XYZ file of C-alpha atoms in Angstrom:
439
model
C -37.076 44.340 67.540
C -33.314 43.822 66.736
C -32.812 42.063 63.370
C -29.844 39.845 62.623
C -26.994 40.819 60.301
C -26.487 38.692 57.167
C -23.132 38.205 55.359
C -21.971 35.897 52.754
C -18.566 34.400 52.046
C -18.424 33.998 48.276
C -16.178 31.249 46.677
C -16.837 31.467 42.793
C -18.864 28.384 42.236
C -19.612 27.677 45.905
C -18.105 26.512 49.174
C -18.074 22.774 48.574
C -14.817 21.491 47.420
C -16.521 19.733 44.468
C -18.693 22.612 43.763
C -17.162 23.338 40.252
C -17.916 19.722 39.061
C -21.671 20.030 39.659
C -23.690 20.528 36.311
C -25.264 23.767 37.560
C -22.070 25.347 38.252
C -19.899 27.897 35.979
C -16.358 26.608 35.899
C -15.058 29.838 34.662
C -16.681 31.985 37.359
C -13.499 32.969 39.316
C -12.200 35.325 36.431
C -15.488 36.551 35.290
C -16.242 39.953 36.636
C -19.826 40.013 35.162
C -20.575 36.971 37.209
C -19.301 38.434 40.372
C -21.374 41.679 39.712
C -24.424 39.593 39.226
C -23.729 37.847 42.620
C -23.254 41.012 44.430
C -26.452 42.334 43.163
C -28.258 39.244 44.056
C -26.998 39.328 47.641
C -27.999 43.131 47.798
C -31.554 42.232 46.633
C -31.625 39.561 49.299
C -30.763 42.273 52.059
C -27.460 40.782 52.853
C -25.258 43.328 54.630
C -21.746 42.085 53.599
C -20.413 40.422 50.501
C -17.213 38.961 51.625
C -14.056 37.627 49.619
C -11.663 35.420 51.496
C -7.967 35.199 50.032
C -4.586 33.939 50.511
C -1.534 35.518 48.656
C -0.364 32.330 47.107
C -0.874 29.439 44.873
C -0.309 25.781 45.888
C 2.904 24.406 44.545
C 2.818 20.913 45.801
C 0.146 18.202 45.948
C -0.807 19.423 42.530
C -2.663 16.366 41.559
C -5.047 17.057 44.403
C -5.245 20.842 44.064
C -5.882 20.302 40.385
C -9.256 18.789 41.500
C -9.807 21.501 44.009
C -9.033 24.831 42.638
C -9.623 26.985 45.672
C -7.615 30.161 45.262
C -5.736 28.848 42.395
C -7.066 31.346 39.837
C -8.715 34.386 41.388
C -8.832 38.153 41.496
C -6.999 40.041 44.094
C -9.700 40.955 46.536
C -9.466 44.871 46.911
C -9.262 45.094 43.122
C -12.428 42.973 42.608
C -14.266 44.846 45.340
C -13.721 48.142 43.880
C -15.120 47.079 40.687
C -18.198 45.685 42.621
C -18.682 48.983 44.509
C -19.916 50.591 41.266
C -22.419 47.766 40.615
C -24.117 47.973 43.995
C -25.456 50.735 46.242
C -25.925 49.322 49.853
C -24.137 46.015 50.481
C -20.887 45.915 52.473
C -17.725 44.825 50.648
C -15.257 42.941 52.738
C -11.823 41.376 51.828
C -8.908 39.708 53.423
C -5.500 41.359 53.597
C -2.715 39.628 55.861
C -0.866 41.273 58.535
C 2.053 38.902 57.868
C 2.660 39.810 54.405
C 1.387 43.411 53.985
C 2.595 46.676 55.281
C 0.309 48.977 57.501
C 0.415 51.838 55.054
C -0.706 49.952 52.068
C -3.653 48.429 53.892
C -4.639 51.650 55.411
C -4.619 53.349 51.941
C -6.272 50.668 50.076
C -9.207 50.166 52.499
C -9.628 53.783 52.880
C -9.860 54.202 49.059
C -12.326 51.334 49.005
C -14.373 53.031 51.439
C -14.519 56.242 49.506
C -15.088 54.500 46.369
C -17.929 52.661 47.769
C -19.535 55.402 49.796
C -18.752 53.794 53.150
C -19.124 50.168 52.540
C -15.548 48.788 53.245
C -14.522 46.055 55.741
C -11.048 44.667 56.227
C -10.737 40.915 57.388
C -7.564 40.784 59.484
C -5.933 37.581 59.136
C -2.310 36.414 60.160
C -2.430 33.774 57.327
C -2.361 30.126 57.751
C -0.306 28.349 54.995
C 3.282 28.042 54.045
C 2.795 28.527 50.570
C 2.228 32.216 51.153
C 5.193 32.368 53.429
C 7.598 31.264 50.644
C 6.202 33.910 48.350
C 7.615 36.488 50.682
C 11.171 35.213 51.539
C 10.139 32.835 54.415
C 10.370 28.868 54.565
C 7.428 28.776 56.871
C 5.174 30.933 58.723
C 6.256 32.508 62.088
C 4.872 30.822 65.233
C 1.218 31.342 66.028
C 1.818 33.726 68.923
C 4.409 35.960 67.044
C 2.045 36.327 64.181
C -0.723 37.576 66.538
C 1.926 39.855 68.188
C 2.608 41.517 64.722
C -0.928 41.633 63.824
C -1.944 43.598 66.975
C 0.652 46.354 66.245
C -0.191 46.367 62.532
C -3.955 47.086 63.295
C -2.863 49.703 65.873
C -0.858 51.519 63.092
C -3.433 51.166 60.455
C -6.120 52.712 62.728
C -3.624 55.635 63.468
C -3.163 56.143 59.703
C -7.044 56.331 59.130
C -7.110 59.047 61.792
C -4.372 61.042 60.018
C -7.024 63.540 59.096
C -10.081 65.045 61.123
C -13.455 65.105 59.595
C -13.787 68.180 57.333
C -10.086 68.591 57.097
C -10.299 69.124 53.213
C -11.791 72.530 52.673
C -11.359 72.856 49.009
C -12.093 76.730 49.488
C -11.265 78.727 46.396
C -11.830 81.929 48.281
C -9.350 81.505 50.940
C -7.135 79.413 48.670
C -6.984 76.668 51.236
C -7.365 73.075 49.973
C -7.065 71.484 53.420
C -6.860 72.880 56.905
C -3.276 72.199 58.217
C -4.503 72.080 61.871
C -6.651 69.141 61.106
C -3.679 66.927 59.910
C -2.256 64.529 62.705
C 0.764 62.639 61.472
C 1.611 59.181 62.797
C 4.727 58.771 64.804
C 4.959 55.005 65.637
C 7.880 53.041 66.490
C 7.220 49.458 67.741
C 8.835 46.026 67.458
C 7.453 45.387 64.069
C 6.751 48.694 62.435
C 8.253 52.279 62.193
C 6.008 54.666 60.627
C 6.543 58.467 60.665
C 4.150 60.260 58.107
C 0.435 60.694 57.080
C -1.940 58.971 54.962
C -2.608 60.799 51.653
C -6.281 60.594 51.570
C -9.225 62.184 53.728
C -11.007 60.554 56.416
C -13.464 57.999 55.146
C -17.396 57.933 55.148
C -17.423 55.439 57.911
C -14.782 57.142 60.118
C -12.825 53.934 59.640
C -13.589 50.795 57.625
C -15.084 48.034 59.607
C -12.515 45.534 61.030
C -13.409 41.922 60.662
C -11.589 38.973 62.504
C -12.185 35.141 62.762
C -9.642 33.748 64.994
C -10.935 30.935 67.333
C -7.977 30.351 69.502
C -7.566 31.955 72.858
C -5.064 34.376 71.314
C -7.493 34.976 68.661
C -10.429 35.582 70.818
C -8.415 38.164 72.851
C -7.237 39.879 69.723
C -10.820 39.932 68.513
C -12.311 41.320 71.812
C -9.561 44.218 71.524
C -9.958 45.107 67.876
C -12.701 43.442 65.864
C -16.111 44.718 65.115
C -17.356 41.640 63.181
C -16.134 38.137 64.060
C -16.827 35.145 61.895
C -17.538 32.139 64.304
C -17.342 28.406 63.418
C -19.141 26.512 66.035
C -21.248 23.589 65.139
C -23.515 23.307 68.036
C -25.806 25.701 69.730
C -24.086 25.131 73.204
C -20.615 25.670 71.583
C -21.982 29.014 69.873
C -23.345 30.336 72.963
C -20.049 29.577 74.944
C -18.055 31.303 72.281
C -20.450 34.270 72.057
C -20.282 34.719 75.951
C -16.534 34.338 76.237
C -15.796 36.729 73.459
C -18.151 39.597 74.477
C -17.086 38.951 78.135
C -13.391 39.701 77.328
C -14.377 43.297 75.757
C -14.488 45.148 79.049
C -11.061 44.860 79.972
C -10.292 46.599 76.622
C -12.717 49.417 77.344
C -15.262 48.109 74.894
C -19.274 47.664 75.279
C -20.466 44.367 74.020
C -22.524 45.955 71.205
C -19.381 47.359 69.661
C -18.892 43.780 68.199
C -21.111 41.634 66.280
C -20.773 37.689 66.119
C -21.577 36.195 62.840
C -22.085 32.431 63.173
C -20.832 30.454 60.345
C -23.727 28.904 58.457
C -23.410 26.564 55.400
C -26.890 26.097 54.202
C -28.715 24.009 51.565
C -32.278 24.839 51.284
C -34.860 23.096 49.338
C -38.728 22.487 49.347
C -38.202 19.328 51.123
C -35.784 17.995 53.654
C -34.987 14.919 51.384
C -34.357 17.099 48.340
C -31.845 19.206 50.203
C -30.140 16.099 51.528
C -29.955 14.694 48.089
C -28.073 17.797 46.824
C -25.490 17.552 49.780
C -25.083 13.910 49.019
C -24.552 14.644 45.302
C -21.812 16.897 46.127
C -20.222 14.616 48.670
C -20.002 11.938 46.014
C -17.983 14.044 43.813
C -15.157 14.591 46.178
C -12.091 12.799 44.974
C -10.077 10.847 47.644
C -7.003 12.879 46.804
C -8.982 16.222 47.571
C -10.339 14.552 50.960
C -6.780 13.669 51.985
C -5.321 16.962 51.129
C -8.032 19.097 52.750
C -7.862 17.076 56.125
C -4.180 17.031 55.899
C -4.068 20.954 55.386
C -5.475 21.643 58.708
C -4.147 18.569 60.536
C -0.813 19.980 59.321
C 0.196 16.225 58.225
C 0.973 14.245 55.055
C -1.773 11.783 54.647
C -0.711 10.708 51.127
C -0.608 6.976 50.616
C -2.521 5.956 53.727
C -5.461 3.549 53.182
C -8.878 5.306 53.139
C -10.649 2.758 55.214
C -8.349 2.706 58.226
C -7.895 5.075 60.874
C -4.817 7.535 60.603
C -1.935 5.936 62.333
C -0.769 7.879 65.586
C 2.768 8.546 64.176
C 1.260 10.627 61.413
C -0.576 13.082 63.560
C 1.496 16.058 64.865
C 1.608 16.902 68.536
C 0.628 20.487 67.875
C -0.520 23.077 65.451
C 0.970 26.222 64.091
C -1.645 27.149 61.453
C -5.408 26.734 62.429
C -5.434 25.686 65.998
C -9.209 25.415 66.286
C -9.549 23.275 63.192
C -6.772 21.064 64.243
C -8.429 20.432 67.709
C -11.605 19.649 65.796
C -9.910 16.965 63.694
C -8.193 15.339 66.740
C -11.473 15.165 68.264
C -12.935 13.113 65.461
C -9.784 11.018 65.412
C -10.396 10.009 68.814
C -13.761 8.599 67.833
C -11.977 5.875 65.737
C -13.047 7.150 62.307
C -11.263 6.004 59.173
C -9.633 8.402 56.858
C -12.572 8.506 54.536
C -15.278 9.041 57.180
C -12.944 11.882 58.435
C -12.748 13.571 55.328
C -16.450 13.095 54.534
C -17.557 14.557 57.726
C -14.886 17.379 58.059
C -16.450 20.958 57.138
C -13.930 23.150 59.005
C -15.950 23.759 62.118
C -19.542 24.411 60.824
C -21.788 21.633 59.658
C -23.988 22.156 56.572
C -27.597 22.729 57.445
C -29.911 20.815 55.044
C -33.577 21.399 55.176
C -36.860 23.313 54.268
C -37.108 27.091 54.364
C -38.848 26.812 57.822
C -36.189 24.517 59.238
C -33.310 26.830 58.210
C -35.217 29.749 59.625
C -35.836 28.006 62.874
C -32.152 27.059 63.166
C -31.234 30.882 62.558
C -33.980 32.130 64.885
C -32.813 29.851 67.812
C -29.213 30.893 67.449
C -30.093 34.629 67.129
C -32.528 34.678 70.142
C -30.526 32.416 72.622
C -27.281 34.377 72.791
C -25.092 32.361 70.067
C -25.107 34.879 67.366
C -25.898 38.578 66.317
C -26.246 37.343 62.733
C -24.775 34.830 60.256
C -21.815 34.385 57.803
C -23.638 32.221 55.103
C -21.731 30.104 52.730
C -23.536 28.167 49.903
C -22.408 24.769 48.518
C -23.244 25.847 45.108
C -23.385 29.237 43.496
C -25.420 31.135 42.294
C -28.185 28.374 42.869
C -27.769 28.149 46.595
C -27.757 31.925 47.353
C -30.791 32.319 45.049
C -32.793 29.538 46.701
C -31.993 31.053 50.150
C -33.068 34.466 49.167
C -36.166 33.298 47.401
C -37.240 30.806 50.292
C -35.575 31.732 53.651
C -35.220 35.454 53.608
C -39.085 36.212 53.237
C -39.860 33.616 56.183
C -37.088 35.686 58.291
C -38.608 38.943 57.225
C -42.176 37.542 58.338
C -40.746 36.853 61.658
C -39.188 40.305 61.983
C -35.654 38.986 62.055
C -34.279 40.398 58.809
C -34.929 44.027 57.849
C -36.934 44.915 54.896
C -35.295 48.279 54.075
C -31.815 49.667 54.526
C -31.129 51.659 57.536
C -28.531 53.681 55.726
C -25.813 53.870 53.092
C -22.835 52.566 55.107
C -21.863 49.184 56.439
C -21.858 50.346 59.733
C -25.443 51.842 59.759
C -26.747 48.740 58.303
C -25.228 46.287 60.908
C -25.664 48.795 63.991
C -22.095 49.737 64.519
C -21.186 53.262 65.693
C -19.149 55.558 63.724
C -15.828 55.997 65.526
C -14.989 59.535 66.406
C -11.432 60.909 65.470
C -8.653 59.917 67.827
C -5.715 62.435 68.055
C -2.239 60.750 67.683
């Protein structure tokens, strides 16, 4: 029987915007490498396949009164450096991190993730993003991000160049043969000669082919452009649908696009986003959630909602609907999140009701181990997911509770593996090792 893939997106104290205020949280977690090592080891003991670090190359520089209460990405390690440190503290779990195609160069990304794959023995994964905030744009000489379509056009070429660089060398190219005096076989080098609209690369990567053949490619775009890009390039996709029916539609649509790119459906695994709070009773889980919700400051609520609505909501009354003139006609950043908020606005919700309900696509599951396991089994067996990207409102407590209470139940049902299939991320999530492609 097939088993589901398990991944976790780790924000230092948890995914909830008020997590750092909870008495069980460790406010200094974001800069404590020992804390991250403990978290990665905990996830590995729980048979998670992937430990994932999201990122943006920016600190917020406006609305600081709100961001001072919601310190997401405001004091964090650069993800590749962090993951390299975690590689030595773990053995099997995959290590995924974000690098933006809007602000990096293909050669640097290819080299960094190849290095991580070697350091970890074949456990690296690159989350390909085009970035979605103008704070990052201003750090790289722009006033604002380029249009959505332009960013994806650059991303498609960027990934193509990175993959060519990863195939600079054939397997076994580095002989290290003292008898012949050859350190590498010149015939097994294949330099890249790429000239496109966005990039010109004429050279070779200075590191041998990685244990996985290539690091795993992750993508999370939910727009039509993002889905097409994922169908062409991605191997793991993070989904963010809140209902089973929406998840099934996304899954079928994404897998159905792959044939026109010459890819079989099994070459891509869909991981449904799942924020989860598990407790011994449904009421206890609900109480934990409501305790956190009560800690959300109104300034934070306005800011988080306005960020994805791409609107300034400051000064608006909390207990009235958002005035139509404050709502933009379209989105340039997160189109799927923008449309989700518009749908809630059409319900006539007040600003306070909007920010208290809004969870960026997914809805937090609150329940007993059996209820959470039932939810996951239904999505997995009914064509909505190949696995789950789990987030926990509180860390490390939320992850520890899930591993102690839910993982054994899933293993009892035969839905989660009891032993590792191999040492690489590809082996453990059921992805083939790609063969070398000549340039």
